[in-house]
CSV table of C-alpha atoms in Angstrom, one decimal:
chain,number,residue,atom,x,y,z
A,171,MET,CA,0.0,0.0,0.0
A,172,ARG,CA,1.7,3.2,-1.2
A,173,SER,CA,0.1,6.3,0.0
A,174,GLY,CA,0.9,10.0,0.1
A,175,VAL,CA,-0.3,13.0,2.1
A,176,VAL,CA,-0.2,16.4,0.3
A,177,ILE,CA,1.2,19.4,2.3
A,178,PHE,CA,0.4,23.0,1.4
A,179,PRO,CA,1.5,26.1,3.3
A,180,GLY,CA,-1.0,26.2,6.1
A,181,SER,CA,-1.9,22.5,6.2
A,182,ASN,CA,-2.2,21.4,9.8
A,183,CYS,CA,-3.7,17.9,9.9
A,184,ASP,CA,-1.0,16.3,7.7
A,185,ARG,CA,0.9,14.8,10.6
A,186,ASP,CA,-2.3,13.4,12.2
A,187,MET,CA,-3.2,11.8,8.9
A,188,ILE,CA,0.3,10.3,8.5
A,189,VAL,CA,0.1,8.8,12.0
A,190,ALA,CA,-3.4,7.4,11.3
A,191,ILE,CA,-2.3,5.7,8.0
A,192,ARG,CA,0.9,4.4,9.6
A,193,GLN,CA,-1.1,3.0,12.5
A,194,ILE,CA,-3.2,1.0,10.0
A,195,THR,CA,-0.7,0.0,7.3
A,196,GLY,CA,2.6,-0.1,9.3
A,197,LYS,CA,4.1,2.0,6.5
A,198,THR,CA,4.7,5.8,6.6
A,199,PRO,CA,2.9,7.7,3.7
A,200,ILE,CA,5.2,9.9,1.7
A,201,LYS,CA,4.8,13.7,2.1
A,202,ILE,CA,4.0,15.5,-1.1
A,203,TRP,CA,4.9,19.2,-1.1
A,204,HIS,CA,2.4,21.3,-3.1
A,205,LYS,CA,5.0,22.5,-5.6
A,206,GLU,CA,5.6,19.0,-6.8
A,207,ASN,CA,4.2,18.2,-10.2
A,208,ASN,CA,5.7,14.8,-10.7
A,209,ILE,CA,4.6,12.4,-7.9
A,210,PRO,CA,5.3,8.7,-7.9
A,211,SER,CA,2.6,6.2,-8.6
A,212,LEU,CA,0.5,5.8,-5.4
A,213,ASP,CA,-2.6,3.8,-4.3
A,214,LEU,CA,-4.0,6.6,-2.2
A,215,ILE,CA,-3.5,10.3,-2.0
A,216,VAL,CA,-4.9,12.2,1.0
A,217,ILE,CA,-5.4,16.0,1.1
A,218,PRO,CA,-5.5,16.8,4.8
A,219,GLY,CA,-7.2,19.6,6.7
A,220,GLY,CA,-5.8,23.0,7.5
A,221,PHE,CA,-6.0,26.6,6.5
A,222,THR,CA,-4.0,26.5,3.3
A,223,PHE,CA,-2.8,30.0,2.2
A,224,GLY,CA,-4.6,31.5,5.2
A,225,ASP,CA,-8.0,30.7,3.6
A,226,TYR,CA,-7.4,33.8,1.5
A,227,LEU,CA,-9.9,34.6,-1.3
A,228,ARG,CA,-12.0,31.5,-0.6
A,229,CYS,CA,-11.1,28.4,1.4
A,230,GLY,CA,-9.0,26.1,-0.8
A,231,ALA,CA,-9.0,28.5,-3.8
A,232,LEU,CA,-5.3,29.2,-3.9
A,233,ALA,CA,-4.2,25.6,-3.0
A,234,ALA,CA,-6.4,24.4,-5.8
A,235,ARG,CA,-4.2,26.3,-8.3
A,236,SER,CA,-0.9,24.8,-6.9
A,237,PRO,CA,1.3,22.6,-9.3
A,238,VAL,CA,0.5,19.4,-7.3
A,239,ILE,CA,-3.2,19.6,-8.4
A,240,GLY,CA,-2.2,18.7,-12.0
A,241,SER,CA,-0.5,15.5,-10.7
A,242,ILE,CA,-3.5,14.7,-8.5
A,243,LYS,CA,-5.8,15.1,-11.6
A,244,ASN,CA,-3.5,12.7,-13.5
A,245,HIS,CA,-3.6,10.2,-10.6
A,246,ILE,CA,-7.5,10.4,-10.7
A,247,SER,CA,-7.6,10.0,-14.5
A,248,ARG,CA,-5.6,6.7,-14.1
A,249,GLY,CA,-8.3,5.5,-11.6
A,250,GLY,CA,-6.4,6.5,-8.5
A,251,THR,CA,-8.0,7.1,-5.1
A,252,VAL,CA,-8.1,10.4,-3.3
A,253,LEU,CA,-9.5,11.4,0.1
A,254,GLY,CA,-9.9,15.0,0.9
A,255,VAL,CA,-10.7,15.9,4.5
A,256,CYS,CA,-12.1,19.3,5.6
A,257,ASN,CA,-9.8,21.9,3.9
A,258,GLY,CA,-8.9,19.0,1.6
A,259,PHE,CA,-12.5,18.7,0.6
A,260,GLN,CA,-12.7,22.5,0.0
A,261,ILE,CA,-9.5,22.2,-2.2
A,262,LEU,CA,-11.1,19.3,-4.2
A,263,ILE,CA,-14.2,21.5,-4.8
A,264,GLU,CA,-12.1,24.6,-5.7
A,265,ALA,CA,-10.1,22.4,-8.1
A,266,LYS,CA,-13.4,21.3,-9.7
A,267,ILE,CA,-12.6,17.7,-9.0
A,268,LEU,CA,-15.8,17.5,-6.9
A,269,PRO,CA,-18.9,19.6,-7.7
A,270,GLY,CA,-20.8,22.2,-5.7
A,271,SER,CA,-19.5,24.6,-3.1
A,272,LEU,CA,-18.7,24.8,0.6
A,273,ILE,CA,-19.9,28.1,2.1
A,274,ARG,CA,-19.9,29.7,5.5
A,275,ASN,CA,-21.5,27.8,8.3
A,276,LYS,CA,-25.1,28.8,8.7
A,277,LYS,CA,-24.7,30.2,12.3
A,278,LEU,CA,-21.5,32.0,11.4
A,279,LEU,CA,-19.6,30.1,14.0
A,280,PHE,CA,-16.4,28.0,13.7
A,281,THR,CA,-17.7,24.6,14.8
A,282,CYS,CA,-15.4,22.2,16.6
A,283,ARG,CA,-17.2,19.1,18.0
A,284,GLU,CA,-18.1,15.5,17.5
A,285,THR,CA,-20.8,14.8,14.9
A,286,THR,CA,-22.6,11.6,13.9
A,287,ILE,CA,-22.4,10.7,10.3
A,288,GLU,CA,-24.4,8.1,8.5
A,289,VAL,CA,-23.2,5.9,5.6
A,290,GLN,CA,-25.6,6.4,2.7
A,291,SER,CA,-26.8,4.1,0.0
A,292,CYS,CA,-24.4,5.2,-2.7
A,293,MET,CA,-22.4,4.1,-5.7
A,294,LYS,CA,-19.6,1.6,-5.3
A,295,ASN,CA,-16.5,3.2,-3.8
A,296,PRO,CA,-13.4,2.2,-1.9
A,297,PHE,CA,-14.1,4.4,1.2
A,298,LEU,CA,-17.4,3.0,2.6
A,299,SER,CA,-18.1,-0.2,0.6
A,300,GLY,CA,-17.1,-2.4,3.6
A,301,LEU,CA,-19.4,-0.5,6.0
A,302,LYS,CA,-23.2,-1.1,6.3
A,303,ILE,CA,-25.7,1.3,4.8
A,304,GLY,CA,-27.2,3.3,7.6
A,305,GLU,CA,-24.1,2.7,9.8
A,306,CYS,CA,-23.4,5.7,12.1
A,307,LEU,CA,-19.9,6.9,12.9
A,308,LYS,CA,-18.9,9.4,15.5
A,309,ILE,CA,-16.3,11.7,14.0
A,310,PRO,CA,-15.5,15.3,14.9
A,311,VAL,CA,-15.7,18.3,12.7
A,312,ALA,CA,-13.7,21.6,13.0
A,313,HIS,CA,-14.5,24.2,10.4
A,314,ASN,CA,-15.9,27.6,9.5
A,315,GLU,CA,-16.9,26.9,5.9
A,316,GLY,CA,-18.4,23.4,5.8
A,317,ASN,CA,-21.9,24.2,4.6
A,318,TYR,CA,-22.3,22.2,1.4
A,319,PHE,CA,-24.3,23.9,-1.2
A,320,ALA,CA,-25.4,22.6,-4.7
A,321,PRO,CA,-27.8,24.2,-7.1
A,322,LYS,CA,-31.1,22.2,-7.5
A,323,ASP,CA,-30.0,20.5,-10.8
A,324,LEU,CA,-26.7,19.4,-9.4
A,325,LEU,CA,-28.3,18.1,-6.2
A,326,LYS,CA,-30.7,16.0,-8.3
A,327,GLN,CA,-27.8,14.7,-10.3
A,328,LEU,CA,-25.8,13.8,-7.2
A,329,LYS,CA,-28.7,11.8,-5.8
A,330,GLU,CA,-29.4,10.0,-9.1
A,331,GLU,CA,-25.8,9.0,-9.5
A,332,GLY,CA,-25.5,7.9,-5.9
A,333,ARG,CA,-22.7,10.3,-5.0
A,334,ILE,CA,-23.9,11.5,-1.6
A,335,ALA,CA,-21.8,9.3,0.6
A,336,LEU,CA,-22.2,10.7,4.1
A,337,LYS,CA,-24.8,12.7,5.9
A,338,TYR,CA,-25.0,14.2,9.4
A,339,SER,CA,-27.4,12.0,11.3
A,340,ARG,CA,-30.0,13.0,14.0
A,341,GLN,CA,-29.6,10.5,16.9
A,342,LYS,CA,-32.4,11.7,19.1
A,343,ASP,CA,-35.8,13.3,18.1
A,344,TYR,CA,-35.1,16.5,20.1
A,345,GLU,CA,-31.6,16.9,18.7
A,346,ASN,CA,-31.8,20.1,16.5
A,347,ASN,CA,-28.1,20.8,15.9
A,348,TYR,CA,-27.0,17.5,14.6
A,349,ASN,CA,-26.0,19.2,11.3
A,350,PRO,CA,-23.1,21.4,12.4
A,351,ASN,CA,-23.0,23.8,9.5
A,352,GLY,CA,-26.5,23.9,7.8
A,353,SER,CA,-25.3,22.0,4.8
A,354,ILE,CA,-28.0,21.2,2.3
A,355,GLU,CA,-29.8,17.8,3.0
A,356,ASP,CA,-27.3,17.3,5.8
A,357,ILE,CA,-24.5,16.4,3.4
A,358,ALA,CA,-21.2,15.6,5.0
A,359,GLY,CA,-19.3,14.0,2.1
A,360,ILE,CA,-19.7,13.4,-1.6
A,361,LEU,CA,-18.0,11.2,-4.3
A,362,SER,CA,-16.6,11.9,-7.7
A,363,ASN,CA,-18.4,10.5,-10.7
A,364,ASN,CA,-16.2,7.4,-10.7
A,365,GLY,CA,-16.5,6.9,-7.0
A,366,ARG,CA,-12.7,7.1,-6.5
A,367,VAL,CA,-12.6,10.5,-4.8
A,368,LEU,CA,-14.3,11.3,-1.5
A,369,GLY,CA,-14.5,14.7,0.0
A,370,MET,CA,-15.7,14.9,3.6
A,371,MET,CA,-15.8,17.6,6.3
A,372,PRO,CA,-15.4,15.4,9.4
A,373,HIS,CA,-11.9,14.4,10.4
A,374,PRO,CA,-11.5,10.6,10.6
A,375,GLU,CA,-7.8,11.0,11.7
A,376,ARG,CA,-9.1,12.7,14.9
A,377,ALA,CA,-10.9,9.6,16.0
A,378,ILE,CA,-8.3,6.8,15.8
A,379,ASN,CA,-7.5,6.2,19.5
A,380,HIS,CA,-9.6,5.7,22.7
A,381,LEU,CA,-7.9,8.8,24.1
A,382,HIS,CA,-9.5,10.8,21.3
A,383,GLY,CA,-12.9,9.7,22.6
A,384,GLY,CA,-13.6,7.1,19.9
A,385,THR,CA,-12.2,5.1,17.1
A,386,ASP,CA,-14.8,5.4,14.4
A,387,GLY,CA,-12.4,7.4,12.2
A,388,LEU,CA,-10.0,4.4,12.4
A,389,LYS,CA,-12.8,2.2,11.3
A,390,LEU,CA,-13.5,4.4,8.2
A,391,LEU,CA,-9.8,4.7,7.2
A,392,SER,CA,-9.1,1.0,7.9
A,393,ASN,CA,-12.0,0.0,5.7
A,394,CYS,CA,-10.8,2.4,3.0
A,395,ILE,CA,-7.3,0.9,3.0
A,396,GLU,CA,-8.6,-2.7,3.1
A,397,GLN,CA,-10.8,-2.0,0.1
A,398,ILE,CA,-7.9,-0.4,-1.8
A,399,ILE,CA,-5.5,-3.3,-1.1
A,400,GLY,CA,-8.4,-5.6,-2.1
B,115,MET,CA,-5.3,50.2,-16.2
B,116,LYS,CA,-7.3,49.8,-13.0
B,117,VAL,CA,-10.0,47.2,-13.0
B,118,ILE,CA,-12.6,46.9,-10.3
B,119,VAL,CA,-14.3,43.5,-10.0
B,120,ASN,CA,-17.4,43.3,-7.8
B,121,VAL,CA,-18.2,39.8,-6.6
B,122,SER,CA,-21.7,39.0,-5.1
B,123,LEU,CA,-23.5,35.9,-4.1
B,124,LYS,CA,-26.0,34.5,-6.6
B,125,GLU,CA,-29.8,34.5,-5.8
B,126,GLY,CA,-30.7,31.6,-3.6
B,127,VAL,CA,-27.3,31.2,-1.9
B,128,LEU,CA,-27.5,31.5,1.8
B,129,ASP,CA,-25.9,34.8,3.0
B,130,PRO,CA,-25.8,34.4,6.8
B,131,GLU,CA,-23.5,37.5,7.2
B,132,GLY,CA,-26.0,39.6,5.2
B,133,GLN,CA,-28.8,38.3,7.4
B,134,ALA,CA,-26.9,39.1,10.6
B,135,ILE,CA,-26.2,42.6,9.4
B,136,LYS,CA,-29.8,43.1,8.4
B,137,SER,CA,-31.0,42.1,11.8
B,138,SER,CA,-28.6,44.5,13.5
B,139,LEU,CA,-29.7,47.3,11.2
B,140,ASN,CA,-33.4,46.5,12.0
B,141,ASN,CA,-32.5,46.6,15.8
B,142,LEU,CA,-30.9,50.1,15.3
B,143,GLY,CA,-34.2,51.3,14.0
B,144,PHE,CA,-33.7,50.9,10.3
B,145,GLU,CA,-36.8,48.9,10.0
B,146,HIS,CA,-37.2,49.6,6.3
B,147,CYS,CA,-34.1,47.6,5.5
B,148,SER,CA,-35.6,44.4,4.2
B,149,ASP,CA,-32.5,42.6,3.0
B,150,VAL,CA,-28.7,42.9,3.0
B,151,LYS,CA,-26.2,41.1,0.7
B,152,ILE,CA,-22.5,41.0,1.3
B,153,GLY,CA,-20.0,40.9,-1.5
B,154,LYS,CA,-16.4,41.7,-2.1
B,155,GLN,CA,-14.4,44.1,-4.3
B,156,ILE,CA,-11.2,43.1,-6.0
B,157,ILE,CA,-9.0,45.8,-7.5
B,158,LEU,CA,-6.6,44.8,-10.3
B,159,TYR,CA,-3.9,46.8,-11.9
B,160,LEU,CA,-3.0,45.7,-15.4
B,161,ASP,CA,-0.1,47.0,-17.5
B,162,GLN,CA,-2.1,47.0,-20.7
B,163,ASN,CA,-3.6,49.8,-22.7
B,164,SER,CA,-6.2,48.2,-24.8
B,165,GLU,CA,-9.5,48.3,-23.0
B,166,SER,CA,-10.8,45.2,-24.8
B,167,GLU,CA,-7.7,43.2,-24.0
B,168,VAL,CA,-7.9,44.3,-20.3
B,169,PHE,CA,-11.5,43.1,-20.2
B,170,ILE,CA,-10.6,39.7,-21.7
B,171,GLN,CA,-7.8,39.3,-19.2
B,172,ALA,CA,-9.9,40.3,-16.3
B,173,LYS,CA,-12.7,38.0,-17.3
B,174,LYS,CA,-10.3,35.1,-17.6
B,175,MET,CA,-8.9,35.9,-14.1
B,176,CYS,CA,-12.5,35.9,-12.7
B,177,GLU,CA,-13.3,32.5,-14.3
B,178,GLU,CA,-10.0,30.8,-13.4
B,179,LEU,CA,-9.5,32.0,-9.9
B,180,LEU,CA,-11.2,35.1,-8.5
B,181,VAL,CA,-14.8,34.0,-8.6
B,182,ASN,CA,-16.5,30.7,-7.6
B,183,THR,CA,-19.1,30.7,-10.4
B,184,VAL,CA,-21.2,28.0,-8.6
B,185,ILE,CA,-22.3,30.5,-6.0
B,186,GLU,CA,-21.0,33.9,-7.1
B,187,ASN,CA,-21.7,36.5,-9.8
B,188,TYR,CA,-19.2,39.1,-10.9
B,189,GLU,CA,-19.1,42.4,-12.7
B,190,ILE,CA,-16.0,44.0,-14.3
B,191,ASN,CA,-15.6,47.8,-14.3
B,192,ILE,CA,-12.6,49.3,-16.1
B,193,LEU,CA,-11.4,52.7,-15.0
B,194,LYS,CA,-9.5,54.8,-17.4
B,195,ASP,CA,-6.4,56.6,-15.9
């Protein structure tokens, strides 16, 4: 299993992601600096969370124009797998690898807390295929712009193509703030049209140890790696 | 040439900042203020003299980086020196 974690100026979850992948595979992922435009062949590329380029202009907008993005697009066109978490999801959207937009949280607050996300009935993909549909995972979020928005036509298309992979899930009837950012239809993660790219706002690498308060993130990442190794 | 690009949110896109400002204005007694929209202004300085070329370049910049066309509209104004 050859994996790599992309690092931009302002990435801050790269180390946590490396630790998580190493914990699962026993191998340390390579670090890919954003200026690289010639990366080796990899099974998995992860774009971690952070505040790349200070979130200037729009979150992920400047990172999405870095040289490494061309290499990532080549990796995807060869059928490669990419996971984008939080700012990584924002970068994938800004690079037009994933559709839609991530806008300011509805309540204008930076939200940092645990959320419950539910695995949706969606197209075949290497991230969730080993998990049950309807399975709930407790994974934390930490973001200011995680409110997924898609125009009506796009939303319809995403549903028809089975590309809505994860939704925030209400656990109790009286729970009103289960959706931490106001995202449309409680969307927490979406897939690319071939199912090989997942963008998600929650941070699985922050739930990989009992000291984190839970290991559901480890479950998601382990499943993903098992599916890739096949 | 100086180019002013005004970027605004498209109709139907949630603008929580605009809503918060509207509610503050209403609280201050500006009860006729029925809606507020927040946008941003980007000022570009281009070393070119042809107005049509400047417009083409500015439009390209908007489409490639400055504007997220999924949620934002933009308008380009060229100021002559």
